[in-house]
Short mmCIF file of C-alpha atoms in Angstrom, two decimals:
data_model
loop_
_atom_site.label_atom_id
_atom_site.label_comp_id
_atom_site.label_asym_id
_atom_site.label_seq_id
_atom_site.Cartn_x
_atom_site.Cartn_y
_atom_site.Cartn_z
CA MET C 1 0.35 0.15 0.31
CA LYS C 2 1.32 3.45 -0.71
CA ASN C 3 1.39 5.93 2.21
CA LYS C 4 1.91 9.53 0.15
CA GLN C 5 1.04 12.88 1.61
CA PRO C 6 -3.12 12.77 1.31
CA THR C 7 -3.65 16.11 -0.14
CA SER C 8 -6.17 17.35 -3.19
CA VAL C 9 -6.17 20.65 -5.07
CA ALA C 10 -8.39 20.97 -8.53
CA PRO C 11 -6.74 19.22 -11.37
CA GLU C 12 -3.76 21.89 -12.89
CA ALA C 13 -4.91 20.67 -16.48
CA CYS C 14 -7.90 22.33 -17.03
CA ARG C 15 -7.93 26.01 -17.64
CA ILE C 16 -11.43 26.25 -18.82
CA SER C 17 -13.74 29.34 -17.42
CA PRO C 18 -16.27 28.80 -14.91
CA GLY C 19 -18.62 31.38 -15.27
CA ASN C 20 -20.45 31.25 -18.50
CA ALA C 21 -23.07 28.96 -17.45
CA ASP C 22 -25.80 31.18 -16.14
CA PRO C 23 -26.35 30.32 -12.78
CA ALA C 24 -30.00 31.99 -12.15
CA VAL C 25 -32.52 29.43 -13.52
CA ALA C 26 -35.58 29.45 -10.45
CA CYS C 27 -38.23 26.95 -10.31
CA GLY C 28 -40.25 30.14 -10.55
CA PRO C 29 -42.61 30.01 -7.25
CA CYS C 30 -43.06 27.58 -4.86
CA ALA C 31 -45.80 24.83 -5.66
CA GLU C 32 -46.38 21.22 -5.56
CA GLN C 33 -46.06 20.19 -8.21
CA VAL C 34 -44.46 21.03 -11.76
CA GLN C 35 -44.65 19.89 -15.61
CA MET C 36 -40.53 18.41 -17.22
CA GLY C 37 -40.98 17.18 -20.37
CA GLY C 38 -43.05 14.33 -18.90
CA ASP C 39 -41.79 13.95 -15.66
CA GLU C 40 -43.98 15.48 -12.47
CA VAL C 41 -40.84 17.66 -10.69
CA SER C 42 -41.04 18.57 -7.11
CA ALA C 43 -40.43 22.66 -7.26
CA CYS C 44 -41.22 22.49 -3.14
CA PRO C 45 -40.34 20.75 -0.32
CA GLU C 46 -36.44 20.19 -1.10
CA ARG C 47 -35.75 17.00 -3.08
CA THR C 48 -32.73 15.64 -1.84
CA ILE C 49 -30.27 13.22 -4.25
CA ALA C 50 -26.84 11.80 -4.58
CA VAL C 51 -24.08 13.21 -7.35
CA CYS C 52 -21.43 9.61 -7.92
CA VAL C 53 -18.01 10.82 -8.77
CA ASP C 54 -17.00 7.53 -12.16
CA ASP C 55 -13.99 6.28 -12.39
CA PHE C 56 -12.11 7.19 -9.25
CA GLY C 57 -8.24 5.56 -9.17
CA LEU C 58 -8.55 6.09 -12.91
CA ASN C 59 -5.40 8.52 -13.05
CA THR C 60 -4.29 11.79 -11.60
CA GLY C 61 -6.94 14.10 -12.61
CA VAL C 62 -9.68 12.07 -11.65
CA ASN C 63 -8.88 11.35 -8.29
CA ALA C 64 -7.92 14.87 -8.34
CA ALA C 65 -10.64 17.04 -8.90
CA ALA C 66 -13.36 14.24 -7.03
CA LEU C 67 -11.21 14.30 -4.21
CA HIS C 68 -11.96 18.16 -4.54
CA LEU C 69 -15.43 18.40 -5.09
CA ALA C 70 -15.77 15.68 -2.46
CA GLU C 71 -14.35 18.52 -0.45
CA MET C 72 -16.54 21.29 -1.78
CA ARG C 73 -19.89 19.11 -1.34
CA ARG C 74 -20.24 19.00 -4.68
CA VAL C 75 -20.52 15.68 -4.51
CA SER C 76 -21.61 12.95 -2.38
CA ALA C 77 -20.07 9.49 -3.33
CA LEU C 78 -16.73 8.26 -5.07
CA SER C 79 -17.17 5.03 -7.52
CA ALA C 80 -13.71 3.48 -8.13
CA MET C 81 -11.45 1.26 -10.54
CA THR C 82 -10.09 -0.73 -7.97
CA GLN C 83 -7.62 -2.43 -11.25
CA ALA C 84 -6.44 1.69 -12.10
CA PRO C 85 -2.68 2.72 -12.58
CA GLU C 86 -4.18 5.71 -9.38
CA TRP C 87 -6.34 3.75 -7.36
CA GLU C 88 -4.15 2.71 -4.14
CA ASP C 89 -3.15 6.54 -4.67
CA GLY C 90 -7.30 7.69 -4.28
CA ALA C 91 -7.35 5.29 -1.49
CA ALA C 92 -5.03 7.21 0.99
CA ARG C 93 -6.77 10.41 0.21
CA ALA C 94 -10.42 8.82 0.31
CA ARG C 95 -9.67 6.84 3.76
CA LEU C 96 -9.56 10.30 5.37
CA LEU C 97 -13.11 11.41 3.76
CA ASP C 98 -15.52 11.71 6.05
CA SER C 99 -18.15 8.44 5.43
CA ARG C 100 -21.20 10.43 6.85
CA ARG C 101 -20.95 12.70 3.51
CA ILE C 102 -19.23 10.29 1.60
CA ASP C 103 -19.94 7.01 -0.15
CA VAL C 104 -17.05 5.44 -1.62
CA GLY C 105 -17.72 1.94 -3.70
CA LEU C 106 -16.70 -0.19 -6.45
CA HIS C 107 -16.82 0.76 -9.57
CA PHE C 108 -16.75 -2.88 -11.18
CA ASN C 109 -15.69 -3.34 -14.57
CA LEU C 110 -15.20 -5.76 -17.46
CA THR C 111 -14.50 -3.83 -20.62
CA GLN C 112 -11.36 -1.46 -19.92
CA SER C 113 -7.83 -3.43 -19.42
CA PHE C 114 -5.57 -2.50 -16.89
CA SER C 115 -1.58 -3.44 -16.75
CA GLY C 116 -2.33 -6.57 -15.63
CA ALA C 117 -5.67 -6.66 -15.73
CA PRO C 118 -7.43 -7.51 -18.91
CA ALA C 119 -11.11 -7.01 -20.06
CA LEU C 120 -13.50 -9.75 -20.82
CA GLY C 121 -14.40 -7.74 -23.91
CA SER C 122 -15.92 -4.34 -24.80
CA VAL C 123 -19.53 -3.82 -23.95
CA GLN C 124 -21.17 -4.25 -27.54
CA THR C 125 -19.37 -7.79 -26.77
CA LEU C 126 -20.35 -8.36 -23.35
CA ILE C 127 -24.44 -7.34 -23.99
CA ALA C 128 -24.50 -10.41 -26.84
CA ALA C 129 -22.21 -12.79 -24.73
CA ALA C 130 -24.56 -11.86 -21.80
CA HIS C 131 -27.89 -11.90 -23.51
CA LEU C 132 -27.30 -15.18 -25.27
CA ARG C 133 -26.26 -16.71 -22.18
CA LEU C 134 -22.48 -17.28 -23.38
CA LEU C 135 -20.51 -14.94 -20.99
CA PRO C 136 -18.60 -17.82 -18.35
CA LYS C 137 -20.14 -16.77 -15.14
CA ARG C 138 -16.35 -18.24 -13.25
CA LEU C 139 -14.72 -15.50 -15.64
CA VAL C 140 -17.35 -12.48 -14.41
CA ARG C 141 -17.43 -14.02 -10.75
CA GLU C 142 -13.65 -14.03 -10.56
CA ALA C 143 -13.86 -11.12 -11.15
CA LEU C 144 -15.68 -9.61 -8.85
CA LEU C 145 -13.95 -11.04 -6.01
CA ARG C 146 -10.78 -9.74 -6.81
CA GLN C 147 -12.21 -6.15 -7.06
CA LEU C 148 -13.59 -6.05 -4.18
CA ASP C 149 -10.51 -8.02 -2.88
CA ALA C 150 -9.30 -5.12 -3.93
CA PHE C 151 -11.32 -2.59 -2.56
CA GLU C 152 -11.41 -3.94 1.05
CA GLU C 153 -7.61 -4.06 0.82
CA GLU C 154 -7.32 -0.38 0.71
CA MET C 155 -10.34 1.24 2.45
CA PHE C 156 -10.31 -1.09 4.89
CA ARG C 157 -13.54 -1.09 4.30
CA VAL C 158 -16.72 -2.39 2.36
CA PRO C 159 -18.15 -0.86 -0.43
CA ALA C 160 -20.56 1.36 0.45
CA HIS C 161 -22.83 0.82 -3.02
CA VAL C 162 -21.85 -1.18 -5.96
CA ASP C 163 -21.91 -0.05 -9.57
CA SER C 164 -20.08 -1.02 -13.14
CA HIS C 165 -18.39 0.80 -15.69
CA GLU C 166 -20.78 1.12 -18.94
CA HIS C 167 -23.33 -0.40 -16.09
CA VAL C 168 -22.59 -3.81 -17.37
CA HIS C 169 -23.46 -4.80 -14.32
CA HIS C 170 -27.55 -4.77 -14.84
CA LEU C 171 -26.56 -7.43 -18.05
CA PRO C 172 -27.93 -11.38 -17.59
CA VAL C 173 -25.45 -13.70 -15.81
CA ILE C 174 -23.70 -10.94 -15.10
CA ARG C 175 -26.30 -9.42 -13.08
CA ASP C 176 -27.23 -13.12 -11.01
CA VAL C 177 -23.25 -13.23 -10.11
CA VAL C 178 -23.47 -9.60 -8.75
CA LEU C 179 -26.26 -10.27 -6.48
CA ASP C 180 -25.60 -14.02 -5.71
CA VAL C 181 -21.82 -12.62 -4.54
CA LEU C 182 -22.87 -9.70 -3.12
CA LEU C 183 -25.64 -12.42 -0.91
CA ARG C 184 -22.95 -14.60 0.34
CA ARG C 185 -19.59 -11.41 0.88
CA TYR C 186 -22.05 -9.34 2.77
CA GLY C 187 -25.02 -10.66 4.36
CA GLY C 188 -27.00 -8.04 6.79
CA THR C 189 -24.63 -5.24 5.43
CA LEU C 190 -25.48 -4.85 1.95
CA PRO C 191 -24.16 -2.32 -0.54
CA TRP C 192 -26.32 0.43 -2.17
CA LEU C 193 -26.71 -0.49 -6.10
CA ARG C 194 -26.64 1.44 -8.79
CA VAL C 195 -30.09 1.41 -11.07
CA SER C 196 -29.55 3.55 -14.84
CA ALA C 197 -33.18 3.92 -15.09
CA ALA C 198 -33.33 6.99 -17.10
CA PRO C 199 -36.62 9.53 -16.59
CA ALA C 200 -39.11 9.61 -18.71
CA ALA C 201 -38.42 13.04 -19.86
CA SER C 202 -34.88 11.58 -21.35
CA LEU C 203 -36.32 9.10 -23.49
CA SER C 204 -39.61 10.51 -24.37
CA GLY C 205 -37.23 11.74 -27.35
CA GLY C 206 -36.44 8.80 -28.54
CA LEU C 207 -34.12 7.99 -31.32
CA ARG C 208 -33.84 12.01 -31.97
CA SER C 209 -31.28 13.11 -29.95
CA ALA C 210 -27.84 10.87 -29.31
CA ASP C 211 -28.70 11.61 -25.46
CA GLY C 212 -32.07 10.11 -25.65
CA ARG C 213 -30.80 7.49 -27.96
CA LYS C 214 -27.76 5.96 -25.03
CA ALA C 215 -30.29 7.05 -22.79
CA TRP C 216 -32.35 4.30 -24.59
CA LEU C 217 -29.85 1.74 -25.19
CA ILE C 218 -28.47 1.50 -21.27
CA ASP C 219 -32.48 1.46 -19.85
CA HIS C 220 -33.32 -1.15 -22.51
CA LEU C 221 -30.57 -2.96 -24.38
CA VAL C 222 -28.17 -2.98 -20.86
CA GLY C 223 -31.68 -4.27 -18.90
CA ALA C 224 -32.38 -1.43 -15.62
CA GLU C 225 -35.51 -2.16 -14.65
CA PRO C 226 -34.63 -6.33 -14.51
CA PHE C 227 -31.77 -5.38 -12.51
CA ARG C 228 -33.90 -3.80 -10.65
CA ARG C 229 -36.86 -5.84 -9.54
CA ARG C 230 -34.22 -8.47 -8.48
CA ALA C 231 -32.31 -6.74 -7.02
CA ARG C 232 -35.39 -5.21 -4.48
CA SER C 233 -36.32 -8.96 -4.58
CA LEU C 234 -32.84 -10.26 -2.51
CA GLY C 235 -33.00 -6.96 -0.30
CA PHE C 236 -31.52 -4.78 -2.00
CA VAL C 237 -31.29 -1.19 -1.46
CA ALA C 238 -31.18 1.10 -4.95
CA ASN C 239 -31.86 4.62 -6.62
CA ARG C 240 -34.80 5.97 -7.94
CA ARG C 241 -33.14 6.72 -11.51
CA LEU C 242 -30.23 7.41 -12.84
CA LEU C 243 -29.44 10.96 -14.05
CA GLY C 244 -26.49 12.59 -15.86
CA VAL C 245 -26.15 10.14 -19.51
CA TYR C 246 -24.86 12.06 -21.98
CA GLY C 247 -22.19 11.54 -25.04
CA PHE C 248 -19.17 13.42 -23.28
CA ASP C 249 -19.40 16.51 -25.67
CA ALA C 250 -21.08 19.13 -24.30
CA THR C 251 -19.06 22.25 -24.01
CA GLU C 252 -19.14 24.10 -21.02
CA SER C 253 -22.15 25.90 -21.71
CA GLY C 254 -23.62 22.76 -23.05
CA TYR C 255 -22.87 20.87 -19.90
CA GLY C 256 -24.15 23.27 -17.69
CA SER C 257 -27.51 23.38 -19.40
CA LEU C 258 -27.88 20.04 -18.91
CA LEU C 259 -26.95 20.27 -15.39
CA ARG C 260 -29.58 22.46 -14.92
CA ARG C 261 -31.86 20.12 -16.80
CA TRP C 262 -31.31 17.24 -14.59
CA LEU C 263 -31.20 18.97 -11.52
CA ARG C 264 -35.03 20.34 -12.67
CA GLN C 265 -35.83 16.61 -13.25
CA ALA C 266 -34.51 15.20 -9.92
CA ARG C 267 -36.62 13.31 -7.26
CA SER C 268 -35.68 12.40 -4.31
CA GLY C 269 -33.58 9.15 -4.00
CA ASP C 270 -32.38 10.19 -7.77
CA LEU C 271 -28.72 9.21 -8.49
CA LEU C 272 -26.55 11.63 -11.11
CA MET C 273 -23.58 10.65 -12.51
CA CYS C 274 -20.94 12.26 -13.08
CA HIS C 275 -16.68 12.47 -14.29
CA PRO C 276 -14.76 15.08 -13.73
CA GLY C 277 -11.23 15.29 -14.45
CA SER C 278 -8.56 16.79 -16.93
CA LEU C 279 -6.83 16.67 -19.96
CA ALA C 280 -4.93 12.56 -19.66
CA VAL C 281 -3.41 11.12 -22.51
CA GLY C 282 -4.90 7.87 -23.21
CA ASP C 283 -8.26 9.24 -21.93
CA VAL C 284 -10.52 9.22 -25.30
CA ILE C 285 -12.68 12.12 -22.53
CA SER C 286 -10.39 13.83 -20.50
CA ARG C 287 -11.71 16.97 -22.43
CA GLY C 288 -15.38 16.55 -21.52
CA ARG C 289 -14.20 15.66 -17.85
CA CYS C 290 -12.36 19.57 -17.80
CA VAL C 291 -16.00 20.51 -18.60
CA GLU C 292 -17.46 19.31 -16.21
CA PHE C 293 -15.65 19.43 -13.57
CA ALA C 294 -15.68 23.47 -14.28
CA VAL C 295 -19.43 23.60 -13.98
CA TRP C 296 -19.06 21.11 -10.53
CA SER C 297 -16.81 23.69 -8.79
CA ASP C 298 -18.50 27.01 -10.15
CA PRO C 299 -18.42 28.82 -7.16
CA HIS C 300 -22.24 30.00 -8.78
CA LEU C 301 -23.37 25.81 -8.28
CA PRO C 302 -24.96 26.16 -4.43
CA HIS C 303 -26.94 29.68 -5.95
CA LEU C 304 -28.51 27.13 -8.46
CA LEU C 305 -29.02 24.58 -6.21
CA ARG C 306 -31.02 26.37 -3.61
CA GLU C 307 -32.76 27.70 -6.19
CA LEU C 308 -34.03 24.77 -7.70
CA GLY C 309 -34.49 23.33 -4.29
CA VAL C 310 -31.70 20.48 -4.34
CA ARG C 311 -29.81 19.01 -2.32
CA ILE C 312 -27.03 16.23 -2.43
CA ALA C 313 -26.17 13.94 0.36
CA PRO C 314 -24.91 9.97 -0.06
CA LEU C 315 -26.71 7.65 -1.83
CA SER C 316 -27.26 5.65 2.40
CA ALA C 317 -28.58 8.75 3.66
CA LEU C 318 -31.53 8.45 1.24
CA ARG C 319 -32.36 4.70 1.66
CA ALA C 320 -35.64 5.72 3.28
CA ALA C 321 -36.27 7.63 0.25
CA THR C 322 -35.42 4.56 -2.19
CA ALA C 323 -36.89 1.36 -0.33
#
């Protein structure tokens, strides 16, 4: 285990001014319900959601961004890739975070290769193999056990939640293994599970937009609802819906607009995923990570949250809202 002095600084590689997004977007007068693109959204009272940084451990820029936003109280959860090169260093810093404010969980990975940890295949390959029941359960189980071991070895505790890279934990075969392993391993202290079910408003555009197509694929082809039903039948708790799906290609103002839309759609118990970071060689979405970090670290964001009646809290604190 690495023993470095824990520090957290904003990613220096992102030189994007966070001042472009207009924070002064209000819900209007306090009302019981407002309509947003087919979803009823509470404008008052306050809604409580979780905000999770994915890919923690991937590189130093992702780690720095995640820890900085955690200290700013802009996010409430980190999902860790325990095979990634900067996981041990990130874990040493994550252990110092207040676990009452920040949940740290496992970002189960089967689709991205790291040194000494080859992927089982691309997400497209896994989707096909899983639906055809050609994916060996043994390989999935071994990968999950190794990653859980690596998490516990560095964090000295069990994961607060479990989700996955590219949402593969919803797939047939994989979901059976995930639920079985977690039940056997953790018993009465089951982790929170992510269900990547999109709001109706995100799906209402259907195949007319790239973001709508991506949300539809995650919700339907990967199998969010079958996973939710099976998990709940076994006693697991999950988030209500997933916000934050887009193509990682937005400008800063564009992502700011998306964030405002997601916050307006939000209901208590929802989970908003984000991927902040800095420019990094080999990270194909690093420009998008810079944009996300700029928006999430914007000094006006707390004002926007207050205007829209949204409070950010850990996943574990939302169990009562989603049970």
